Amino acid sequence: MSKEAQQRMEKIVSLCKRRGFIFQSSEIYGGLNGFWDYGPMGVELKRNLKDFWWRRNVHEREDMVGMDGSIIMNRAVWKASGHEETFSDPMVDCRTCKARHRADQLPQKDGTPYCPACGGRDLTEPRAFNLMLKSYAGPLENDDNLVYLRPETAQAMFVQFKNILETSRKKLPFGIAQIGKAFRNEINPRNYIFRSREFEQMEIEYFCRPEDGLALTDYWLEERLKFYEDIGIPRAKIKIHDIPDGERAFYSKKTYDLEYEFPFGVSELEGVAYRTDYDLSAHMKHSGKPLEYFDDEKKEKFVPHVVEPSAGVDRTALALICEAFDEEEVTDEKGNKEVRTILRFHPRIAPVKCGIFPLLKNKPALVEKAKAVAAALRPHMMVFYDEAGAIGRRYRRQDEIGTPFCVTVDFDTIGENGPEKVDTVTLRHRDSMQQERIPIAGLRARLEAAIF
Amino acid sequence: MSKEAQQRMEKIVSLCKRRGFIFQSSEIYGGLNGFWDYGPMGVELKRNLKDFWWRRNVHEREDMVGMDGSIIMNRAVWKASGHEETFSDPMVDCRTCKARHRADQLPQKDGTPYCPACGGRDLTEPRAFNLMLKSYAGPLENDDNLVYLRPETAQAMFVQFKNILETSRKKLPFGIAQIGKAFRNEINPRNYIFRSREFEQMEIEYFCRPEDGLALTDYWLEERLKFYEDIGIPRAKIKIHDIPDGERAFYSKKTYDLEYEFPFGVSELEGVAYRTDYDLSAHMKHSGKPLEYFDDEKKEKFVPHVVEPSAGVDRTALALICEAFDEEEVTDEKGNKEVRTILRFHPRIAPVKCGIFPLLKNKPALVEKAKAVAAALRPHMMVFYDEAGAIGRRYRRQDEIGTPFCVTVDFDTIGENGPEKVDTVTLRHRDSMQQERIPIAGLRARLEAAIF
């Protein structure tokens, strides 16, 4: 990471803590490596992201339905999917100090790897270390009760394919969408919320006839690029990596990685993978249950193929923050220069849609009116009422959390300067800092048009 | 359970499977005891419930902020909260067959308890069996890496109290709200999704001055009753249990249980507990970090007290389904009597808001128009387009998933019967089955007014 990128990342992390986006999990107990909490602003950002994904991919599409599967599933699922056997990183143990490390990340001296904890060279041969978190569901800690926390949400959609097909009466092509938590015992969690041990996914399994798989992979790549554009990450900022033959999973005929340039480097936001019939066939074989589709028109039974657009909630949220973060030099009314920090979020995903201020807090008529404006908007969008401090400082606070609009109730609003501007307010735009005068009656429609 | 109640419950479970509300987790592998998946209808029902809870408790209130904490937290949290030591059920082991059972649920013969698995009487003394699911986060399965899946979401709100207080600049009284998964290793998961091992909670920690605790407990009881009323569970159906002295947790000065009469018996939906300063004080003591509040006006520092309204997502969803489930005898056009099954959901929480049908599917002008109506509504609400089968059957299908409104595009709509009714549709109401004629242009506003 360049020094500049590092400074930028530090500023982002500091802002996220200071403004209530992201905290270390269990911070007062020293935190927990690889686990994060979302504060008041972070939870709204994530909600907006997930809700828009759901609306775009489930509600607005006739060919998609949602589901919400349990995090803990029958262990047989992970045997069938191959995760129990192969979802692992290579590890070595140090025989001297008993520490465990990733074999491919060991430091070397004179070409010989050594233990970064104690310096010892007496290391075991590399062994596969499974990344699934284990637990036991049931009264005894034995093999019968062994379960895993899912390392991806996808498998529930394959396992429930038949139930969903039958109850939703969909025809191919159609998809299942799911948002939920997943867990991976990363040996080295890193890059803030980018690679953590607990994370959230937004995944689609789009089922189709075999001959449509490749074309639909390109179709979904395009859909996903549009999605990122619609939440404020321009197409030009997404690097598309067409994974070449020989580097894809053996069952995949096509895989695109969608990458974003974070301050810590270019990293994957999402994968769009054509997984053929690998998953359904594996579950059909292991469960002994039929998972075929019968095509009424062609009178033909077959195992559907699947295209999987799989995105990470946390890393998308981080990309949104990184993309939105900006600093600019501004001059205040007294001619002093200062740095304005802004999160230039798309209004659709901004945690707070509108800040609402009385010009002065010691003037009851202003306060009362501003509170009434806030109360009228509150059922329809996240608003923030603020009466503390100079109006300029209140704007800056909203800039820092990315609020696209601020409304100020002043003496014109309450008719103290004559009747012409009564019941109008100042609407201030975050990015341009420009202000306009609009009637309160039109406020809700105006804001909703911008944030929907 | 009475035979009638049992039959009703069986019908509900069957409908939930048949219409895609609830499936067994990992069903094709024989399921997993205590774990459930939500299908296309179930996930929408849960989303509507959670979204309305969030809107009512977070967005519509100036005194509340949200958060989203990790499921896995530092183990020290559960030491401080007392869960590691005392969150347990009494268990005995059978020395003969090694089975483990709840001590208070053992069968007896001649007054002597015996093992229900093998009949043996050689049982261990009862021991405390902790209900938290364990795992290990990190490369080694040792005490340093031992973690628990949270058995409740509440603790994250205590642990992050200071961070949230500082970043949100709230003053007492104010609350933190959170929705998320929790896990309990129930020895005997039962009553469908009511008591499972993986479940979802909607919890509020409402912080206040000590002298306000009791009054706010009553306030929150009332708020929560209003909430249930607003999602379709009338106040008269909620039994309020004021837990008497001596039966409450030792730190609680007041606890109300809100109970609902499920077919399997009266069971708890929610608890509203005045927990005093127990939680913050415990975390202050164990972490060594200050968790006090400084009151600017009274110039006084103290540990806030807290009122906790804690509701279950899954059990509320189940109550909604049980409350909505109805059967009535109706007579069709040919004079035949049949039973109509209906889920009488409040429009606000119904998974699908509007069914949209062309009268006939082999008439392109009808199909095209109906699809256009569906497409126009789809970004704003969950709609279901259906062209398959007789119109009466299509209505019945929507009745079974609780869709409050259905719209039919007929020959009047497309102007085949003259210009008067062009661009009007039939709006059919689920509960009364009454139909009215309304213009397409007014449809969205009409539906939104009913479902908001």
GROMACS .gro file of C-alpha atoms in nm, chain A residues 75-352:
model
  278
   75ARG     CA    1  -2.353  -3.191   0.804
   76ALA     CA    2  -2.441  -3.408   0.503
   77VAL     CA    3  -2.485  -3.086   0.300
   78TRP     CA    4  -2.113  -3.008   0.342
   79LYS     CA    5  -2.006  -3.360   0.262
   80ALA     CA    6  -2.204  -3.344  -0.063
   81SER     CA    7  -2.081  -2.997  -0.157
   82GLY     CA    8  -1.721  -3.099  -0.102
   83HIS     CA    9  -1.662  -2.839   0.169
   84GLU     CA   10  -1.589  -3.092   0.443
   85GLU     CA   11  -1.315  -3.248   0.238
   86THR     CA   12  -1.164  -2.960   0.047
   87PHE     CA   13  -1.256  -2.620   0.189
   88SER     CA   14  -0.919  -2.564   0.349
   89ASP     CA   15  -0.591  -2.374   0.362
   90PRO     CA   16  -0.251  -2.546   0.401
   91MET     CA   17  -0.118  -2.512   0.759
   92VAL     CA   18   0.196  -2.604   0.947
   93ASP     CA   19   0.244  -2.640   1.322
   94CYS     CA   20   0.559  -2.529   1.501
   95ARG     CA   21   0.676  -2.823   1.713
   96THR     CA   22   0.866  -2.587   1.942
   97CYS     CA   23   0.599  -2.335   2.042
   98LYS     CA   24   0.283  -2.511   1.910
   99ALA     CA   25   0.177  -2.208   1.705
  100ARG     CA   26  -0.007  -2.272   1.378
  101HIS     CA   27   0.056  -2.079   1.056
  102ARG     CA   28  -0.044  -2.077   0.691
  103ALA     CA   29   0.217  -2.276   0.503
  104ASP     CA   30   0.216  -2.038   0.209
  105GLN     CA   31   0.279  -1.732   0.427
  106LEU     CA   32   0.582  -1.849   0.629
  107PRO     CA   33   0.888  -1.621   0.643
  108GLN     CA   34   1.218  -1.768   0.527
  109LYS     CA   35   1.583  -1.736   0.629
  110ASP     CA   36   1.849  -1.869   0.388
  111GLY     CA   37   1.565  -2.026   0.191
  112THR     CA   38   1.435  -2.220   0.492
  113PRO     CA   39   1.094  -2.139   0.640
  114TYR     CA   40   1.076  -2.063   1.011
  115CYS     CA   41   0.814  -2.002   1.274
  116PRO     CA   42   0.724  -1.631   1.290
  117ALA     CA   43   0.621  -1.674   1.655
  118CYS     CA   44   0.938  -1.827   1.807
  119GLY     CA   45   1.184  -1.842   1.518
  120GLY     CA   46   1.204  -2.222   1.541
  121ARG     CA   47   1.258  -2.434   1.230
  122ASP     CA   48   1.105  -2.757   1.354
  123LEU     CA   49   0.783  -2.735   1.155
  124THR     CA   50   0.537  -3.009   1.059
  125GLU     CA   51   0.459  -3.090   0.698
  126PRO     CA   52   0.174  -2.872   0.560
  127ARG     CA   53  -0.171  -3.010   0.638
  128ALA     CA   54  -0.514  -2.904   0.516
  129PHE     CA   55  -0.690  -2.685   0.774
  130ASN     CA   56  -1.063  -2.669   0.718
  131LEU     CA   57  -1.203  -2.316   0.723
  132MET     CA   58  -1.552  -2.408   0.844
  133LEU     CA   59  -1.635  -2.323   1.205
  134LYS     CA   60  -1.749  -2.631   1.392
  135SER     CA   61  -2.004  -2.667   1.665
  136TYR     CA   62  -2.225  -2.932   1.824
  137ALA     CA   63  -2.604  -2.918   1.811
  138GLY     CA   64  -2.747  -3.158   2.065
  139PRO     CA   65  -2.662  -3.274   2.414
  140LEU     CA   66  -2.338  -3.459   2.336
  141GLU     CA   67  -2.021  -3.340   2.166
  142ASN     CA   68  -1.988  -3.637   1.936
  143ASP     CA   69  -1.972  -3.703   1.563
  144ASP     CA   70  -2.350  -3.743   1.537
  145ASN     CA   71  -2.403  -3.390   1.662
  146LEU     CA   72  -2.118  -3.221   1.474
  147VAL     CA   73  -2.238  -2.927   1.267
  148TYR     CA   74  -2.073  -2.644   1.076
  149LEU     CA   75  -2.160  -2.277   1.050
  150ARG     CA   76  -2.221  -2.232   0.679
  151PRO     CA   77  -1.921  -2.088   0.492
  152GLU     CA   78  -2.158  -1.961   0.218
  153THR     CA   79  -2.532  -1.916   0.185
  154ALA     CA   80  -2.551  -2.082  -0.157
  155GLN     CA   81  -2.599  -2.444  -0.051
  156ALA     CA   82  -2.940  -2.381   0.108
  157MET     CA   83  -3.069  -2.273  -0.234
  158PHE     CA   84  -2.954  -2.597  -0.396
  159VAL     CA   85  -3.083  -2.812  -0.112
  160GLN     CA   86  -3.426  -2.640  -0.121
  161PHE     CA   87  -3.441  -2.624  -0.501
  162LYS     CA   88  -3.719  -2.884  -0.529
  163ASN     CA   89  -3.932  -2.741  -0.247
  164ILE     CA   90  -3.911  -2.395  -0.399
  165LEU     CA   91  -3.972  -2.514  -0.753
  166GLU     CA   92  -4.286  -2.696  -0.642
  167THR     CA   93  -4.432  -2.429  -0.415
  168SER     CA   94  -4.356  -2.129  -0.637
  169ARG     CA   95  -4.462  -2.295  -0.966
  170LYS     CA   96  -4.178  -2.120  -1.152
  171LYS     CA   97  -4.050  -2.234  -1.490
  172LEU     CA   98  -3.691  -2.223  -1.612
  173PRO     CA   99  -3.512  -1.993  -1.622
  174PHE     CA  100  -3.573  -1.871  -1.267
  175GLY     CA  101  -3.364  -1.784  -0.967
  176ILE     CA  102  -3.352  -1.805  -0.590
  177ALA     CA  103  -3.207  -1.515  -0.392
  178GLN     CA  104  -3.083  -1.511  -0.036
  179ILE     CA  105  -2.912  -1.272   0.204
  180GLY     CA  106  -2.751  -1.399   0.521
  181LYS     CA  107  -2.453  -1.449   0.745
  182ALA     CA  108  -2.170  -1.692   0.673
  183PHE     CA  109  -1.854  -1.780   0.864
  184ARG     CA  110  -1.500  -1.874   0.769
  185ASN     CA  111  -1.221  -1.944   1.011
  186GLU     CA  112  -0.972  -1.724   0.825
  187ILE     CA  113  -0.624  -1.775   0.963
  188ASN     CA  114  -0.540  -1.416   0.888
  189PRO     CA  115  -0.844  -1.184   0.889
  190ARG     CA  116  -0.737  -0.855   0.733
  191ASN     CA  117  -0.816  -0.533   0.552
  192TYR     CA  118  -1.076  -0.404   0.798
  193ILE     CA  119  -1.420  -0.549   0.721
  194PHE     CA  120  -1.303  -0.684   0.386
  195ARG     CA  121  -1.190  -1.026   0.508
  196SER     CA  122  -1.348  -1.117   0.838
  197ARG     CA  123  -1.451  -1.442   1.000
  198GLU     CA  124  -1.819  -1.348   1.016
  199PHE     CA  125  -1.967  -1.180   0.711
  200GLU     CA  126  -2.285  -1.144   0.513
  201GLN     CA  127  -2.358  -1.254   0.158
  202MET     CA  128  -2.614  -1.167  -0.108
  203GLU     CA  129  -2.635  -1.463  -0.340
  204ILE     CA  130  -2.844  -1.564  -0.638
  205GLU     CA  131  -2.869  -1.910  -0.789
  206TYR     CA  132  -3.020  -1.868  -1.133
  207PHE     CA  133  -3.135  -2.200  -1.278
  208CYS     CA  134  -3.156  -2.257  -1.652
  209ARG     CA  135  -3.141  -2.503  -1.939
  210PRO     CA  136  -2.785  -2.621  -2.009
  211GLU     CA  137  -2.766  -2.446  -2.347
  212ASP     CA  138  -2.846  -2.109  -2.185
  213GLY     CA  139  -2.575  -2.114  -1.918
  214LEU     CA  140  -2.299  -1.924  -2.096
  215ALA     CA  141  -2.523  -1.649  -2.233
  216LEU     CA  142  -2.687  -1.601  -1.894
  217THR     CA  143  -2.349  -1.563  -1.730
  218ASP     CA  144  -2.284  -1.263  -1.953
  219TYR     CA  145  -2.636  -1.137  -1.887
  220TRP     CA  146  -2.580  -1.150  -1.509
  221LEU     CA  147  -2.243  -0.983  -1.537
  222GLU     CA  148  -2.420  -0.692  -1.707
  223GLU     CA  149  -2.705  -0.690  -1.450
  224ARG     CA  150  -2.458  -0.675  -1.165
  225LEU     CA  151  -2.260  -0.392  -1.324
  226LYS     CA  152  -2.586  -0.199  -1.356
  227PHE     CA  153  -2.657  -0.267  -0.990
  228TYR     CA  154  -2.325  -0.126  -0.875
  229GLU     CA  155  -2.380   0.177  -1.096
  230ASP     CA  156  -2.721   0.229  -0.937
  231ILE     CA  157  -2.574   0.238  -0.587
  232GLY     CA  158  -2.294   0.475  -0.677
  233ILE     CA  159  -2.001   0.265  -0.797
  234PRO     CA  160  -1.945   0.362  -1.161
  235ARG     CA  161  -1.886   0.092  -1.417
  236ALA     CA  162  -1.541   0.231  -1.490
  237LYS     CA  163  -1.439   0.159  -1.129
  238ILE     CA  164  -1.518  -0.213  -1.154
  239LYS     CA  165  -1.247  -0.430  -1.302
  240ILE     CA  166  -1.384  -0.740  -1.471
  241HIS     CA  167  -1.160  -1.040  -1.445
  242ASP     CA  168  -1.255  -1.320  -1.684
  243ILE     CA  169  -1.094  -1.616  -1.507
  244PRO     CA  170  -0.902  -1.814  -1.769
  245ASP     CA  171  -0.928  -2.188  -1.836
  246GLY     CA  172  -0.735  -2.387  -1.582
  247GLU     CA  173  -0.778  -2.131  -1.304
  248ARG     CA  174  -1.152  -2.171  -1.252
  249ALA     CA  175  -1.311  -2.427  -1.021
  250PHE     CA  176  -1.310  -2.753  -1.219
  251TYR     CA  177  -1.690  -2.753  -1.261
  252SER     CA  178  -1.718  -2.393  -1.382
  253LYS     CA  179  -1.736  -2.316  -1.753
  254LYS     CA  180  -1.712  -1.940  -1.702
  255THR     CA  181  -1.635  -1.717  -1.407
  256TYR     CA  182  -1.611  -1.340  -1.384
  257ASP     CA  183  -1.464  -1.172  -1.081
  258LEU     CA  184  -1.581  -0.815  -1.028
  259GLU     CA  185  -1.305  -0.623  -0.855
  260TYR     CA  186  -1.282  -0.282  -0.694
  261GLU     CA  187  -0.973  -0.076  -0.618
  262PHE     CA  188  -0.970  -0.042  -0.242
  263PRO     CA  189  -0.693   0.165  -0.080
  264PHE     CA  190  -0.532  -0.166   0.020
  265GLY     CA  191  -0.540  -0.297  -0.337
  266VAL     CA  192  -0.767  -0.432  -0.608
  267SER     CA  193  -0.991  -0.693  -0.448
  268GLU     CA  194  -1.294  -0.903  -0.533
  269LEU     CA  195  -1.641  -0.762  -0.469
  270GLU     CA  196  -1.840  -1.034  -0.638
  271GLY     CA  197  -1.809  -1.347  -0.848
  272VAL     CA  198  -2.044  -1.440  -1.130
  273ALA     CA  199  -1.989  -1.809  -1.191
  274TYR     CA  200  -2.148  -2.052  -1.431
  275ARG     CA  201  -2.141  -2.364  -1.215
  276THR     CA  202  -2.308  -2.602  -1.466
  277ASP     CA  203  -2.512  -2.878  -1.295
  278TYR     CA  204  -2.237  -2.954  -1.045
  279ASP     CA  205  -2.422  -2.855  -0.728
  280LEU     CA  206  -2.764  -3.004  -0.796
  281SER     CA  207  -2.605  -3.325  -0.929
  282ALA     CA  208  -2.388  -3.359  -0.619
  283HIS     CA  209  -2.688  -3.317  -0.387
  284MET     CA  210  -2.898  -3.552  -0.597
  285LYS     CA  211  -2.630  -3.817  -0.571
  286HIS     CA  212  -2.566  -3.775  -0.198
  287SER     CA  213  -2.927  -3.735  -0.085
  288GLY     CA  214  -3.077  -3.988  -0.325
  289LYS     CA  215  -3.356  -3.735  -0.390
  290PRO     CA  216  -3.453  -3.631  -0.745
  291LEU     CA  217  -3.358  -3.270  -0.819
  292GLU     CA  218  -3.440  -3.270  -1.188
  293TYR     CA  219  -3.666  -3.033  -1.373
  294PHE     CA  220  -3.935  -3.147  -1.613
  295ASP     CA  221  -3.972  -2.922  -1.915
  296ASP     CA  222  -4.342  -2.926  -2.010
  297GLU     CA  223  -4.289  -2.792  -2.359
  298LYS     CA  224  -3.999  -3.012  -2.462
  299LYS     CA  225  -4.121  -3.312  -2.259
  300GLU     CA  226  -3.776  -3.360  -2.120
  301LYS     CA  227  -3.629  -3.419  -1.773
  302PHE     CA  228  -3.284  -3.288  -1.680
  303VAL     CA  229  -3.073  -3.139  -1.403
  304PRO     CA  230  -3.081  -2.760  -1.444
  305HIS     CA  231  -2.759  -2.564  -1.482
  306VAL     CA  232  -2.696  -2.266  -1.262
  307VAL     CA  233  -2.537  -1.921  -1.280
  308GLU     CA  234  -2.435  -1.777  -0.943
  309PRO     CA  235  -2.385  -1.403  -0.885
  310SER     CA  236  -2.243  -1.398  -0.533
  311ALA     CA  237  -2.175  -1.065  -0.361
  312GLY     CA  238  -2.048  -0.971  -0.017
  313VAL     CA  239  -2.250  -0.725   0.189
  314ASP     CA  240  -1.960  -0.608   0.405
  315ARG     CA  241  -1.712  -0.563   0.122
  316THR     CA  242  -1.971  -0.383  -0.089
  317ALA     CA  243  -2.046  -0.156   0.208
  318LEU     CA  244  -1.673  -0.091   0.239
  319ALA     CA  245  -1.646  -0.017  -0.134
  320LEU     CA  246  -1.937   0.227  -0.101
  321ILE     CA  247  -1.762   0.405   0.185
  322CYS     CA  248  -1.427   0.413   0.005
  323GLU     CA  249  -1.589   0.539  -0.316
  324ALA     CA  250  -1.787   0.803  -0.127
  325PHE     CA  251  -1.504   0.933   0.091
  326ASP     CA  252  -1.381   1.274  -0.015
  327GLU     CA  253  -1.208   1.579   0.127
  328GLU     CA  254  -1.217   1.927  -0.019
  329GLU     CA  255  -1.094   2.267   0.083
  330VAL     CA  256  -1.370   2.517   0.147
  331THR     CA  257  -1.379   2.876   0.266
  332ASP     CA  258  -1.619   2.967   0.544
  333GLU     CA  259  -1.811   3.294   0.584
  334LYS     CA  260  -1.520   3.455   0.766
  335GLY     CA  261  -1.281   3.368   0.484
  336ASN     CA  262  -1.108   3.089   0.675
  337LYS     CA  263  -1.006   2.784   0.478
  338GLU     CA  264  -1.092   2.443   0.616
  339VAL     CA  265  -1.112   2.084   0.497
  340ARG     CA  266  -1.462   1.951   0.443
  341THR     CA  267  -1.493   1.573   0.480
  342ILE     CA  268  -1.781   1.425   0.281
  343LEU     CA  269  -1.921   1.083   0.213
  344ARG     CA  270  -2.070   1.129  -0.133
  345PHE     CA  271  -2.313   0.837  -0.104
  346HIS     CA  272  -2.583   0.786  -0.363
  347PRO     CA  273  -2.903   0.914  -0.191
  348ARG     CA  274  -3.045   0.561  -0.224
  349ILE     CA  275  -2.790   0.410   0.013
  350ALA     CA  276  -2.710   0.706   0.238
  351PRO     CA  277  -2.792   0.614   0.602
  352VAL     CA  278  -2.970   0.942   0.672
   0.00000   0.00000   0.00000
